[in-house]
Amino acid sequence: MSATKPYAGVFPIAPVPFHDDETLDLDGMRRVLDCMIDQGVDGICVLANYSEQFLLSDAERETLLRLSLEHVAGRVPVIATCSHYATGIVEARVRMARDLGAAMVMLMPPYHGALLKGSEADTFEQFQRAADIGLPIMVQDAPLSGVGLAVPFLARMAREIPNVSYVKIETPGTADKLRALIAAAGDAIAGPFDGEESITLLADLDAGATGTMPSATLPDLIRPVLTAHAAGDRAAAMAHYNRILPLINFENRQCGLRACKVVMQAGGVIRSDRVRHPLRPLPEPTRAALLELAGPLEPVALAWGR
């Protein structure tokens, strides 16, 4: 939580650019962060799944975290993803994020692959130990982990663990889950967010979401949906949402994390849209269709570096 009010609004995920040989493009990372700030974001999330965090070494994570926090330099709050199956590693990552100046950390429940999953007791203890380090925590409730986080359990963590005060829900039926969680946890949830490229944003705002965590493809075009909804103008919010929904749907269903890199490369933000093997680049027809949808909408990322 900030000094005056809870974090809310648009907190997109920063992609990690690579050179064509798959090494880190650190100058490109700085340009990504500058572009995102110029998109008018309320904050930035780094080292998330859409940052290809599962393809980064520990040394690369530290380099990117340090670079991101030093380069953003307080212009917007930065959320650092610190998930790991091992609680001790989570603690070390959270401690580093705190020491480098992160505003918050985001954690998935402990899991590894398809079969190693922490119990509710394991998850509670891991989050409790991470919370003791002193940063606000956003619980990421996403299908990728394969760990089901029931509403009563999420509400219990929010009520009983200081600093576990934000949630990002991106499971099927997000709006219903957000509504139930807000009712169950009350003020213990300072920031109910959705994610998954903001594909269900309008329903989630109706359910009480106060923030969203999309990709960095079009946060400048997502912001008007939140602004209009917060002002009580649902018709305007729906008009803004309907305008961008085809692009969001295409990103979510056809492209995944590769969409943002394609748009940012086309917009001169980064030099390469490379993803790390075993991920594959977008097929050319899909790439062309993505840019065809994005072009008329004129997102900042598509022109920022031209």
C-alpha positions as a LaTeX table, in Angstrom:
\begin{tabular}{lrrr}
\hline
Residue & $x$ (\AA) & $y$ (\AA) & $z$ (\AA) \\
\hline
Met1 & 0.00 & 0.00 & 0.00 \\
Ser2 & 1.22 & 3.47 & $-0.78$ \\
Ala3 & 1.43 & 6.15 & 1.87 \\
Thr4 & $-2.00$ & 7.52 & 0.99 \\
Lys5 & $-4.11$ & 4.83 & $-0.67$ \\
Pro6 & $-3.99$ & 1.26 & $-1.98$ \\
Tyr7 & $-2.40$ & 0.56 & $-5.31$ \\
Ala8 & $-4.98$ & 0.42 & $-8.10$ \\
Gly9 & $-5.28$ & 0.92 & $-11.84$ \\
Val10 & $-3.22$ & $-0.54$ & $-14.66$ \\
Phe11 & $-0.08$ & $-2.50$ & $-13.66$ \\
Pro12 & 1.12 & $-4.26$ & $-16.83$ \\
Ile13 & 3.81 & $-6.91$ & $-17.00$ \\
Ala14 & 7.14 & $-5.92$ & $-18.50$ \\
Pro15 & 8.43 & $-8.29$ & $-21.19$ \\
Val16 & 12.11 & $-9.21$ & $-21.13$ \\
Pro17 & 13.71 & $-8.52$ & $-24.53$ \\
Phe18 & 16.38 & $-10.80$ & $-25.93$ \\
His19 & 18.87 & $-10.43$ & $-28.72$ \\
Asp20 & 18.52 & $-12.86$ & $-31.61$ \\
Asp21 & 21.07 & $-15.11$ & $-29.88$ \\
Glu22 & 18.73 & $-15.24$ & $-26.83$ \\
Thr23 & 21.02 & $-13.20$ & $-24.55$ \\
Leu24 & 19.47 & $-10.42$ & $-22.47$ \\
Asp25 & 18.98 & $-7.09$ & $-24.24$ \\
Leu26 & 19.52 & $-4.78$ & $-21.29$ \\
Asp27 & 19.28 & $-1.57$ & $-23.31$ \\
Gly28 & 16.05 & $-2.93$ & $-24.71$ \\
Met29 & 14.83 & $-3.57$ & $-21.16$ \\
Arg30 & 15.36 & 0.07 & $-20.30$ \\
Arg31 & 13.43 & 1.10 & $-23.39$ \\
Val32 & 10.60 & $-1.26$ & $-22.47$ \\
Leu33 & 10.32 & 0.36 & $-19.04$ \\
Asp34 & 10.40 & 3.88 & $-20.49$ \\
Cys35 & 7.74 & 2.96 & $-23.04$ \\
Met36 & 5.52 & 1.53 & $-20.33$ \\
Ile37 & 5.83 & 4.68 & $-18.24$ \\
Asp38 & 4.97 & 6.73 & $-21.33$ \\
Gln39 & 1.88 & 4.54 & $-21.72$ \\
Gly40 & 0.61 & 6.17 & $-18.52$ \\
Val41 & 0.68 & 3.04 & $-16.38$ \\
Asp42 & 0.03 & 3.16 & $-12.64$ \\
Gly43 & 2.79 & 0.65 & $-11.96$ \\
Ile44 & 4.86 & $-2.10$ & $-13.54$ \\
Cys45 & 5.21 & $-5.79$ & $-12.71$ \\
Val46 & 8.55 & $-7.44$ & $-13.49$ \\
Leu47 & 9.74 & $-11.05$ & $-13.66$ \\
Ala48 & 6.25 & $-12.46$ & $-14.13$ \\
Asn49 & 5.21 & $-15.34$ & $-16.37$ \\
Tyr50 & 4.73 & $-12.91$ & $-19.27$ \\
Ser51 & 8.33 & $-11.83$ & $-18.61$ \\
Glu52 & 9.38 & $-15.42$ & $-19.39$ \\
Gln53 & 10.56 & $-15.71$ & $-15.79$ \\
Phe54 & 10.58 & $-19.50$ & $-16.13$ \\
Leu55 & 13.32 & $-19.17$ & $-18.77$ \\
Leu56 & 15.64 & $-16.93$ & $-16.74$ \\
Ser57 & 18.60 & $-17.94$ & $-14.59$ \\
Asp58 & 18.88 & $-16.71$ & $-11.02$ \\
Ala59 & 21.70 & $-14.38$ & $-12.04$ \\
Glu60 & 19.60 & $-12.95$ & $-14.86$ \\
Arg61 & 16.68 & $-12.40$ & $-12.49$ \\
Glu62 & 18.89 & $-10.40$ & $-10.16$ \\
Thr63 & 20.32 & $-8.37$ & $-13.05$ \\
Leu64 & 16.86 & $-7.58$ & $-14.39$ \\
Leu65 & 15.38 & $-6.75$ & $-10.99$ \\
Arg66 & 18.24 & $-4.42$ & $-10.15$ \\
Leu67 & 18.16 & $-2.77$ & $-13.58$ \\
Ser68 & 14.39 & $-2.32$ & $-13.50$ \\
Leu69 & 14.26 & $-0.71$ & $-10.08$ \\
Glu70 & 17.26 & 1.52 & $-10.74$ \\
His71 & 15.95 & 2.63 & $-14.14$ \\
Val72 & 12.35 & 3.20 & $-13.08$ \\
Ala73 & 13.79 & 5.16 & $-10.14$ \\
Gly74 & 10.48 & 5.67 & $-8.37$ \\
Arg75 & 8.60 & 7.05 & $-11.37$ \\
Val76 & 5.96 & 4.37 & $-10.79$ \\
Pro77 & 5.73 & 1.56 & $-8.21$ \\
Val78 & 7.26 & $-1.76$ & $-9.26$ \\
Ile79 & 5.91 & $-5.19$ & $-8.30$ \\
Ala80 & 8.49 & $-7.99$ & $-8.34$ \\
Thr81 & 7.38 & $-11.57$ & $-8.90$ \\
Cys82 & 9.20 & $-13.84$ & $-6.44$ \\
Ser83 & 7.45 & $-17.21$ & $-6.81$ \\
His84 & 9.33 & $-20.46$ & $-6.21$ \\
Tyr85 & 8.51 & $-23.89$ & $-4.81$ \\
Ala86 & 11.20 & $-23.54$ & $-2.12$ \\
Thr87 & 10.14 & $-21.24$ & 0.69 \\
Gly88 & 13.72 & $-20.27$ & 1.49 \\
Ile89 & 14.26 & $-19.10$ & $-2.07$ \\
Val90 & 11.01 & $-17.13$ & $-1.94$ \\
Glu91 & 12.23 & $-15.43$ & 1.23 \\
Ala92 & 15.57 & $-14.58$ & $-0.38$ \\
Arg93 & 13.86 & $-13.17$ & $-3.46$ \\
Val94 & 11.43 & $-11.09$ & $-1.42$ \\
Arg95 & 14.24 & $-9.78$ & 0.75 \\
Met96 & 16.20 & $-8.74$ & $-2.33$ \\
Ala97 & 13.14 & $-7.05$ & $-3.83$ \\
Arg98 & 12.61 & $-5.13$ & $-0.61$ \\
Asp99 & 16.23 & $-4.07$ & $-0.37$ \\
Leu100 & 16.29 & $-2.87$ & $-3.99$ \\
Gly101 & 13.13 & $-0.78$ & $-3.58$ \\
Ala102 & 10.20 & $-2.83$ & $-4.90$ \\
Ala103 & 6.79 & $-1.60$ & $-3.78$ \\
Met104 & 5.22 & $-5.06$ & $-3.62$ \\
Val105 & 5.89 & $-8.68$ & $-4.49$ \\
Met106 & 3.67 & $-11.15$ & $-6.29$ \\
Leu107 & 3.64 & $-14.84$ & $-5.38$ \\
Met108 & 1.97 & $-17.92$ & $-6.76$ \\
Pro109 & 1.35 & $-20.79$ & $-4.33$ \\
Pro110 & 4.23 & $-23.28$ & $-4.10$ \\
Tyr111 & 4.25 & $-25.72$ & $-7.00$ \\
His112 & 6.72 & $-27.38$ & $-9.34$ \\
Gly113 & 5.61 & $-28.99$ & $-12.56$ \\
Ala114 & 2.37 & $-30.90$ & $-12.73$ \\
Leu115 & 2.66 & $-33.00$ & $-9.58$ \\
Leu116 & 4.50 & $-31.11$ & $-6.82$ \\
Lys117 & 1.97 & $-28.84$ & $-5.17$ \\
Gly118 & 1.90 & $-27.37$ & $-1.71$ \\
Ser119 & $-1.05$ & $-27.99$ & 0.57 \\
Glu120 & $-3.05$ & $-25.11$ & 2.02 \\
Ala121 & $-0.90$ & $-25.37$ & 5.15 \\
Asp122 & 2.26 & $-25.20$ & 3.03 \\
Thr123 & 0.98 & $-22.21$ & 1.10 \\
Phe124 & $-0.13$ & $-20.40$ & 4.25 \\
Glu125 & 3.27 & $-20.87$ & 5.88 \\
Gln126 & 5.20 & $-19.81$ & 2.79 \\
Phe127 & 3.15 & $-16.62$ & 2.45 \\
Gln128 & 3.42 & $-15.94$ & 6.18 \\
Arg129 & 7.21 & $-16.22$ & 6.07 \\
Ala130 & 7.39 & $-14.01$ & 2.99 \\
Ala131 & 5.07 & $-11.45$ & 4.59 \\
Asp132 & 7.31 & $-11.19$ & 7.64 \\
Ile133 & 9.91 & $-9.52$ & 5.41 \\
Gly134 & 7.70 & $-6.47$ & 5.26 \\
Leu135 & 6.44 & $-5.87$ & 1.72 \\
Pro136 & 2.82 & $-6.02$ & 0.57 \\
Ile137 & 2.07 & $-9.30$ & $-1.20$ \\
Met138 & $-0.18$ & $-9.92$ & $-4.18$ \\
Val139 & $-1.45$ & $-13.50$ & $-4.35$ \\
Gln140 & $-1.48$ & $-14.71$ & $-7.95$ \\
Asp141 & $-4.34$ & $-17.14$ & $-8.41$ \\
Ala142 & $-3.67$ & $-18.57$ & $-11.87$ \\
Pro143 & $-4.31$ & $-21.91$ & $-13.57$ \\
Leu144 & $-0.61$ & $-22.28$ & $-14.44$ \\
Ser145 & 0.20 & $-23.45$ & $-10.92$ \\
Gly146 & $-2.44$ & $-26.15$ & $-10.93$ \\
Val147 & $-3.10$ & $-25.23$ & $-7.29$ \\
Gly148 & $-6.69$ & $-24.38$ & $-6.46$ \\
Leu149 & $-7.05$ & $-21.43$ & $-4.09$ \\
Ala150 & $-10.54$ & $-21.47$ & $-2.63$ \\
Val151 & $-12.24$ & $-18.24$ & $-1.62$ \\
Pro152 & $-12.38$ & $-19.12$ & 2.12 \\
Phe153 & $-8.64$ & $-19.86$ & 2.10 \\
Leu154 & $-7.74$ & $-16.65$ & 0.25 \\
Ala155 & $-9.92$ & $-14.68$ & 2.65 \\
Arg156 & $-8.26$ & $-16.36$ & 5.63 \\
Met157 & $-4.79$ & $-15.50$ & 4.37 \\
Ala158 & $-5.82$ & $-11.88$ & 3.83 \\
Arg159 & $-7.33$ & $-11.63$ & 7.31 \\
Glu160 & $-4.61$ & $-13.49$ & 9.23 \\
Ile161 & $-1.36$ & $-12.60$ & 7.45 \\
Pro162 & $-0.38$ & $-8.94$ & 7.58 \\
Asn163 & 0.76 & $-7.71$ & 4.16 \\
Val164 & $-1.21$ & $-10.32$ & 2.19 \\
Ser165 & $-3.57$ & $-7.63$ & 1.00 \\
Tyr166 & $-3.70$ & $-7.91$ & $-2.80$ \\
Val167 & $-4.96$ & $-10.65$ & $-5.09$ \\
Lys168 & $-4.77$ & $-11.19$ & $-8.83$ \\
Ile169 & $-7.48$ & $-13.58$ & $-9.95$ \\
Glu170 & $-7.18$ & $-15.07$ & $-13.44$ \\
Thr171 & $-9.09$ & $-18.31$ & $-13.15$ \\
Pro172 & $-12.27$ & $-19.21$ & $-15.06$ \\
Gly173 & $-15.17$ & $-17.28$ & $-13.58$ \\
Thr174 & $-12.93$ & $-14.48$ & $-12.34$ \\
Ala175 & $-15.77$ & $-12.02$ & $-11.73$ \\
Asp176 & $-17.73$ & $-14.41$ & $-9.53$ \\
Lys177 & $-14.60$ & $-15.32$ & $-7.57$ \\
Leu178 & $-13.66$ & $-11.67$ & $-7.07$ \\
Arg179 & $-17.17$ & $-10.84$ & $-5.89$ \\
Ala180 & $-17.18$ & $-13.73$ & $-3.43$ \\
Leu181 & $-13.69$ & $-12.92$ & $-2.15$ \\
Ile182 & $-14.48$ & $-9.26$ & $-1.60$ \\
Ala183 & $-17.59$ & $-10.27$ & 0.34 \\
Ala184 & $-15.66$ & $-12.82$ & 2.42 \\
Ala185 & $-12.52$ & $-10.79$ & 3.16 \\
Gly186 & $-13.86$ & $-7.25$ & 3.24 \\
Asp187 & $-11.28$ & $-4.57$ & 3.93 \\
Ala188 & $-8.52$ & $-7.17$ & 4.31 \\
Ile189 & $-8.29$ & $-7.11$ & 0.51 \\
Ala190 & $-6.86$ & $-3.70$ & $-0.32$ \\
Gly191 & $-6.47$ & $-4.42$ & $-4.02$ \\
Pro192 & $-8.55$ & $-6.94$ & $-5.94$ \\
Phe193 & $-7.00$ & $-7.24$ & $-9.43$ \\
Asp194 & $-7.66$ & $-9.31$ & $-12.50$ \\
Gly195 & $-5.08$ & $-10.39$ & $-15.08$ \\
Glu196 & $-4.95$ & $-12.59$ & $-18.17$ \\
Glu197 & $-4.48$ & $-9.64$ & $-20.54$ \\
Ser198 & $-7.60$ & $-7.95$ & $-19.04$ \\
Ile199 & $-9.77$ & $-10.15$ & $-21.23$ \\
Thr200 & $-12.63$ & $-10.18$ & $-18.69$ \\
Leu201 & $-12.00$ & $-6.66$ & $-17.40$ \\
Leu202 & $-15.48$ & $-5.16$ & $-17.60$ \\
Ala203 & $-17.14$ & $-8.02$ & $-15.74$ \\
Asp204 & $-14.34$ & $-7.95$ & $-13.18$ \\
Leu205 & $-14.73$ & $-4.21$ & $-12.60$ \\
Asp206 & $-18.45$ & $-4.77$ & $-12.11$ \\
Ala207 & $-17.51$ & $-7.39$ & $-9.49$ \\
Gly208 & $-15.35$ & $-4.92$ & $-7.57$ \\
Ala209 & $-11.87$ & $-5.18$ & $-9.10$ \\
Thr210 & $-9.87$ & $-1.99$ & $-8.63$ \\
Gly211 & $-6.90$ & $-2.92$ & $-10.78$ \\
Thr212 & $-5.79$ & $-5.01$ & $-13.72$ \\
Met213 & $-2.50$ & $-6.60$ & $-14.76$ \\
Pro214 & $-2.41$ & $-6.94$ & $-18.55$ \\
Ser215 & 0.56 & $-7.27$ & $-20.86$ \\
Ala216 & 2.38 & $-4.13$ & $-21.99$ \\
Thr217 & 0.79 & $-4.34$ & $-25.45$ \\
Leu218 & $-1.98$ & $-1.78$ & $-24.95$ \\
Pro219 & $-2.27$ & $-0.53$ & $-21.34$ \\
Asp220 & $-2.85$ & 3.01 & $-22.61$ \\
Leu221 & $-6.03$ & 1.76 & $-24.31$ \\
Ile222 & $-7.12$ & $-0.29$ & $-21.29$ \\
Arg223 & $-6.86$ & 2.66 & $-18.91$ \\
Pro224 & $-9.97$ & 4.48 & $-20.29$ \\
Val225 & $-12.09$ & 1.45 & $-19.39$ \\
Leu226 & $-11.09$ & 1.76 & $-15.73$ \\
Thr227 & $-11.37$ & 5.54 & $-15.72$ \\
Ala228 & $-14.88$ & 5.55 & $-17.15$ \\
His229 & $-16.03$ & 2.72 & $-14.89$ \\
Ala230 & $-14.67$ & 4.46 & $-11.78$ \\
Ala231 & $-16.55$ & 7.60 & $-12.80$ \\
Gly232 & $-19.80$ & 5.62 & $-12.95$ \\
Asp233 & $-20.09$ & 5.82 & $-16.74$ \\
Arg234 & $-20.52$ & 2.16 & $-17.55$ \\
Ala235 & $-21.69$ & 2.88 & $-21.10$ \\
Ala236 & $-18.43$ & 4.67 & $-21.87$ \\
Ala237 & $-16.46$ & 1.90 & $-20.16$ \\
Met238 & $-18.23$ & $-0.66$ & $-22.33$ \\
Ala239 & $-17.57$ & 1.37 & $-25.49$ \\
His240 & $-13.85$ & 1.57 & $-24.70$ \\
Tyr241 & $-13.78$ & $-2.13$ & $-23.83$ \\
Asn242 & $-15.62$ & $-3.22$ & $-26.96$ \\
Arg243 & $-13.19$ & $-1.22$ & $-29.11$ \\
Ile244 & $-10.12$ & $-3.06$ & $-27.84$ \\
Leu245 & $-11.59$ & $-6.48$ & $-27.06$ \\
Pro246 & $-10.82$ & $-8.06$ & $-30.46$ \\
Leu247 & $-7.13$ & $-7.25$ & $-30.00$ \\
Ile248 & $-7.10$ & $-8.46$ & $-26.39$ \\
Asn249 & $-8.88$ & $-11.66$ & $-27.39$ \\
Phe250 & $-6.40$ & $-12.29$ & $-30.20$ \\
Glu251 & $-3.49$ & $-11.67$ & $-27.87$ \\
Asn252 & $-4.90$ & $-14.00$ & $-25.23$ \\
Arg253 & $-6.09$ & $-16.82$ & $-27.47$ \\
Gln254 & $-3.62$ & $-16.78$ & $-30.36$ \\
Cys255 & $-0.36$ & $-15.22$ & $-29.18$ \\
Gly256 & 0.25 & $-15.25$ & $-25.46$ \\
Leu257 & 3.36 & $-13.46$ & $-24.22$ \\
Arg258 & 4.75 & $-13.17$ & $-27.76$ \\
Ala259 & 2.20 & $-10.50$ & $-28.73$ \\
Cys260 & 3.78 & $-7.72$ & $-26.73$ \\
Lys261 & 7.23 & $-8.39$ & $-28.17$ \\
Val262 & 5.89 & $-8.36$ & $-31.73$ \\
Val263 & 4.11 & $-5.04$ & $-31.18$ \\
Met264 & 7.08 & $-3.49$ & $-29.41$ \\
Gln265 & 9.47 & $-4.59$ & $-32.14$ \\
Ala266 & 7.16 & $-3.17$ & $-34.81$ \\
Gly267 & 6.98 & 0.04 & $-32.79$ \\
Gly268 & 10.74 & 0.39 & $-32.47$ \\
Val269 & 10.81 & $-0.21$ & $-28.72$ \\
Ile270 & 12.96 & $-3.35$ & $-28.97$ \\
Arg271 & 15.15 & $-4.72$ & $-31.74$ \\
Ser272 & 14.01 & $-8.34$ & $-31.65$ \\
Asp273 & 10.82 & $-10.19$ & $-30.75$ \\
Arg274 & 12.86 & $-13.28$ & $-29.86$ \\
Val275 & 11.53 & $-15.65$ & $-27.22$ \\
Arg276 & 13.71 & $-18.28$ & $-25.62$ \\
His277 & 13.65 & $-21.87$ & $-26.77$ \\
Pro278 & 11.66 & $-24.05$ & $-26.35$ \\
Leu279 & 9.17 & $-21.23$ & $-26.97$ \\
Arg280 & 8.73 & $-20.51$ & $-30.66$ \\
Pro281 & 8.19 & $-17.21$ & $-32.47$ \\
Leu282 & 4.73 & $-16.38$ & $-33.74$ \\
Pro283 & 3.98 & $-17.87$ & $-37.15$ \\
Glu284 & 4.05 & $-15.14$ & $-39.78$ \\
Pro285 & 0.28 & $-15.25$ & $-40.52$ \\
Thr286 & $-0.48$ & $-14.84$ & $-36.80$ \\
Arg287 & 2.05 & $-12.03$ & $-36.50$ \\
Ala288 & 0.50 & $-10.22$ & $-39.46$ \\
Ala289 & $-3.02$ & $-10.63$ & $-38.09$ \\
Leu290 & $-1.93$ & $-9.26$ & $-34.70$ \\
Leu291 & $-0.43$ & $-6.14$ & $-36.25$ \\
Glu292 & $-3.47$ & $-5.74$ & $-38.49$ \\
Leu293 & $-5.69$ & $-5.63$ & $-35.40$ \\
Ala294 & $-3.34$ & $-3.35$ & $-33.47$ \\
Gly295 & $-2.69$ & $-0.83$ & $-36.24$ \\
Pro296 & $-6.02$ & 1.04 & $-36.31$ \\
Leu297 & $-6.08$ & 1.26 & $-32.49$ \\
Glu298 & $-2.69$ & 3.04 & $-32.43$ \\
Pro299 & $-1.38$ & 1.80 & $-29.08$ \\
Val300 & 1.63 & 3.73 & $-27.80$ \\
Ala301 & 3.84 & 0.65 & $-28.07$ \\
Leu302 & 3.27 & 0.45 & $-31.82$ \\
Ala303 & 4.78 & 3.89 & $-32.47$ \\
Trp304 & 6.91 & 4.73 & $-29.43$ \\
Gly305 & 10.32 & 4.14 & $-31.00$ \\
Arg306 & 9.64 & 5.05 & $-34.60$ \\
\hline
\end{tabular}
